[in-house]
Amino acid sequence: MLLSVPNGVFYNPEMELCRDLSGLCLGALGGKLSVVDAMCATGVRGLRYRKENGNVSSLALVDMSSRAVAAAKRNAAANRVKCTVAKRDACEYLRNRGFDFVELDPFGSPAPYLHDAAKSFREKKQGFLSVTATDMAVLCGAHHAACMKYYGAVPLDNEFCHENAVRILAGKVILNCAPFNLSAEPIFTLSHRHYVKMIFELRRGSEGAVESVKRLGFVSYCPACCFREAKRLVAIERCPSCGHLLQYAGPLYTGALWREDTLKSMLRLNAKRVYRKRAQIEKLLNTMISESGIRAYGYYDLHTLAKKLSVRIKGMEEMLADFAAEGLSASRTHFCPTAIRTDAPHKKIIELVSK
Ligand SMILES: C[S@@+](CC[C@H](N)C(=O)[O-])C[C@H]1O[C@@H](n2cnc3c(N)ncnc32)[C@H](O)[C@@H]1O
Ligand SMILES: [Zn+2]
């Protein structure tokens, strides 16, 4: 793709993987979709969406910076992409229009934009909302008060903070969609370096909206033995495994983070494309497929657990083999290279790690 990046217009080459994956996900959705890239900067994401996917029926690029809009127009012309380019505030633009696929890629937290993004679907039966958050320190619990302010949720600064981050973000999206009678269900989730990316399917219906909200809850966590449990409600109580006082985070989303058939379609599309990161994407998607069926917070960092239990750290392959030998589900997780995701009960996990 031909891309000019003038001074003063944001462009981060490190987000290429994120743009590849969100483009694959959009392509995997099929149908004919009107798309808005509501914070487009150079326009690279939206322009790639249209160039690479036959199912984008129209594209609007929006940014409130004059320089960004000039760059987006130039880049659209250079790549022969037909689209609308508008210098507007994203919220104001979305509030008055409707699209099938809304892309929100702000600096930092998307929280201030979610209300208007959800509102833009008010006349749609179904749509897709794609959200990036780069405020990982907030979502991962380094800035407790900021997380409460932006997301209305208590975070946890522990070894599964990245899974917690996407679940807090998803909870916020669900709570913004529900008042418009929209359910919101994640179909794709990526946690990578300094950001998370989630794509949601929204569906019209009061019952569905209520069902989405019912998937919110809390996670309790024992800092002594790593016990954790996702629940609708939590009380301040002691760890059922070791008796230590539990910590908690939430409200947050406790349901599935991926739709397996979408991940498989993304894999097939990736095989046909000439992305520089094709091999990395294939590996990532395969890991997501293997972890997608396993319970929320079945994510155990083996290093943390070994340290807390004062036992020898075993290698990942050895650990996975031990679980398989017992007939227990266990997979790697894309959230962390030293963690596994398993449906095994906490006591069994401790037994296998300590063996
Ligand atoms: C992180 S950049 C977007 C990067 C781009 N999506 C990409 O993949 O390279 C965020 C952009 O949002 C724009 N922006 C920030 N607040 C906005 C708002 N309220 N309305 C529209 N654009 C906004 C900024 O000018 C900036 O260009
Ligand atoms: Zn415990």
mmCIF file of N, CA, C and O and ligand atoms in Angstrom, residues 10-11 19 38-41 44-45 63-65 88-90 105-107 113, ligand 1:
data_model
loop_
_atom_site.group_PDB
_atom_site.id
_atom_site.type_symbol
_atom_site.label_atom_id
_atom_site.label_comp_id
_atom_site.label_asym_id
_atom_site.label_seq_id
_atom_site.Cartn_x
_atom_site.Cartn_y
_atom_site.Cartn_z
ATOM 1 N N PHE A 10 -0.269 10.922 12.878
ATOM 2 C CA PHE A 10 0.128 9.718 13.619
ATOM 3 C C PHE A 10 0.253 8.511 12.695
ATOM 4 O O PHE A 10 -0.627 8.228 11.885
ATOM 5 N N TYR A 11 1.344 7.782 12.871
ATOM 6 C CA TYR A 11 1.474 6.480 12.202
ATOM 7 C C TYR A 11 2.422 5.620 13.018
ATOM 8 O O TYR A 11 3.547 6.037 13.309
ATOM 9 N N ARG A 19 -3.402 -4.219 12.448
ATOM 10 C CA ARG A 19 -4.158 -3.889 11.231
ATOM 11 C C ARG A 19 -4.372 -5.139 10.372
ATOM 12 O O ARG A 19 -5.451 -5.335 9.807
ATOM 13 N N ALA A 38 -13.220 5.849 12.157
ATOM 14 C CA ALA A 38 -13.631 7.133 12.750
ATOM 15 C C ALA A 38 -12.479 7.955 13.321
ATOM 16 O O ALA A 38 -12.668 9.109 13.702
ATOM 17 N N MET A 39 -11.306 7.369 13.429
ATOM 18 C CA MET A 39 -10.102 8.097 13.879
ATOM 19 C C MET A 39 -8.968 7.630 12.988
ATOM 20 O O MET A 39 -8.105 6.870 13.385
ATOM 21 N N CYS A 40 -8.971 8.109 11.743
ATOM 22 C CA CYS A 40 -8.227 7.405 10.695
ATOM 23 C C CYS A 40 -6.766 7.793 10.593
ATOM 24 O O CYS A 40 -5.982 7.062 10.001
ATOM 25 N N ALA A 41 -6.350 8.967 11.117
ATOM 26 C CA ALA A 41 -4.968 9.473 10.946
ATOM 27 C C ALA A 41 -4.591 9.413 9.452
ATOM 28 O O ALA A 41 -5.275 10.033 8.648
ATOM 29 N N VAL A 44 -4.598 4.589 6.939
ATOM 30 C CA VAL A 44 -4.039 3.285 6.558
ATOM 31 C C VAL A 44 -4.957 2.115 6.896
ATOM 32 O O VAL A 44 -5.122 1.193 6.093
ATOM 33 N N ARG A 45 -5.603 2.136 8.057
ATOM 34 C CA ARG A 45 -6.398 0.977 8.459
ATOM 35 C C ARG A 45 -7.627 0.836 7.561
ATOM 36 O O ARG A 45 -7.868 -0.207 6.963
ATOM 37 N N ASP A 63 -11.334 12.134 10.759
ATOM 38 C CA ASP A 63 -10.364 12.520 11.778
ATOM 39 C C ASP A 63 -10.610 13.990 12.071
ATOM 40 O O ASP A 63 -11.084 14.737 11.221
ATOM 41 N N MET A 64 -10.305 14.408 13.304
ATOM 42 C CA MET A 64 -10.551 15.820 13.605
ATOM 43 C C MET A 64 -9.333 16.688 13.284
ATOM 44 O O MET A 64 -9.395 17.901 13.400
ATOM 45 N N SER A 65 -8.235 16.072 12.871
ATOM 46 C CA SER A 65 -7.043 16.847 12.541
ATOM 47 C C SER A 65 -7.015 17.147 11.040
ATOM 48 O O SER A 65 -7.179 16.250 10.213
ATOM 49 N N ARG A 88 -13.934 15.780 11.071
ATOM 50 C CA ARG A 88 -15.001 15.901 12.077
ATOM 51 C C ARG A 88 -14.567 15.242 13.375
ATOM 52 O O ARG A 88 -13.662 14.421 13.414
ATOM 53 N N ASP A 89 -15.291 15.606 14.411
ATOM 54 C CA ASP A 89 -15.152 14.889 15.679
ATOM 55 C C ASP A 89 -15.849 13.528 15.497
ATOM 56 O O ASP A 89 -16.989 13.470 15.004
ATOM 57 N N ALA A 90 -15.189 12.473 15.907
ATOM 58 C CA ALA A 90 -15.728 11.123 15.687
ATOM 59 C C ALA A 90 -17.111 10.964 16.319
ATOM 60 O O ALA A 90 -18.020 10.390 15.712
ATOM 61 N N ASP A 105 -10.054 3.711 16.899
ATOM 62 C CA ASP A 105 -8.631 3.492 17.187
ATOM 63 C C ASP A 105 -8.045 4.793 17.754
ATOM 64 O O ASP A 105 -7.281 5.480 17.076
ATOM 65 N N PRO A 106 -8.445 5.137 18.970
ATOM 66 C CA PRO A 106 -8.031 6.432 19.522
ATOM 67 C C PRO A 106 -6.652 6.376 20.171
ATOM 68 O O PRO A 106 -6.045 5.313 20.262
ATOM 69 N N PHE A 107 -6.185 7.509 20.621
ATOM 70 C CA PHE A 107 -5.032 7.524 21.518
ATOM 71 C C PHE A 107 -5.565 7.098 22.883
ATOM 72 O O PHE A 107 -6.524 7.679 23.386
ATOM 73 N N TYR A 113 -15.679 7.345 23.710
ATOM 74 C CA TYR A 113 -16.310 7.323 22.380
ATOM 75 C C TYR A 113 -17.361 6.229 22.248
ATOM 76 O O TYR A 113 -18.039 6.139 21.230
HETATM 77 C C1 LIG B 1 -4.034 6.340 17.145
HETATM 78 S S1 LIG B 1 -4.406 7.445 15.863
HETATM 79 C C2 LIG B 1 -5.192 6.433 14.667
HETATM 80 C C3 LIG B 1 -4.259 5.547 13.966
HETATM 81 C C4 LIG B 1 -4.762 4.858 12.738
HETATM 82 N N1 LIG B 1 -6.046 4.190 12.946
HETATM 83 C C5 LIG B 1 -3.727 3.879 12.223
HETATM 84 O O1 LIG B 1 -4.005 2.640 12.196
HETATM 85 O O2 LIG B 1 -2.620 4.324 11.906
HETATM 86 C C6 LIG B 1 -5.702 8.368 16.550
HETATM 87 C C7 LIG B 1 -6.256 9.452 15.623
HETATM 88 O O3 LIG B 1 -7.486 9.906 16.206
HETATM 89 C C8 LIG B 1 -7.636 11.266 15.954
HETATM 90 N N2 LIG B 1 -8.611 11.746 16.953
HETATM 91 C C9 LIG B 1 -8.441 11.888 18.300
HETATM 92 N N3 LIG B 1 -9.600 12.283 18.874
HETATM 93 C C10 LIG B 1 -10.525 12.354 17.863
HETATM 94 C C11 LIG B 1 -11.905 12.677 17.806
HETATM 95 N N4 LIG B 1 -12.578 13.008 18.921
HETATM 96 N N5 LIG B 1 -12.515 12.655 16.612
HETATM 97 C C12 LIG B 1 -11.859 12.318 15.467
HETATM 98 N N6 LIG B 1 -10.531 12.014 15.462
HETATM 99 C C13 LIG B 1 -9.885 12.030 16.632
HETATM 100 C C14 LIG B 1 -6.238 11.832 16.073
HETATM 101 O O4 LIG B 1 -6.137 13.061 15.331
HETATM 102 C C15 LIG B 1 -5.388 10.703 15.457
HETATM 103 O O5 LIG B 1 -5.158 10.948 14.096
#
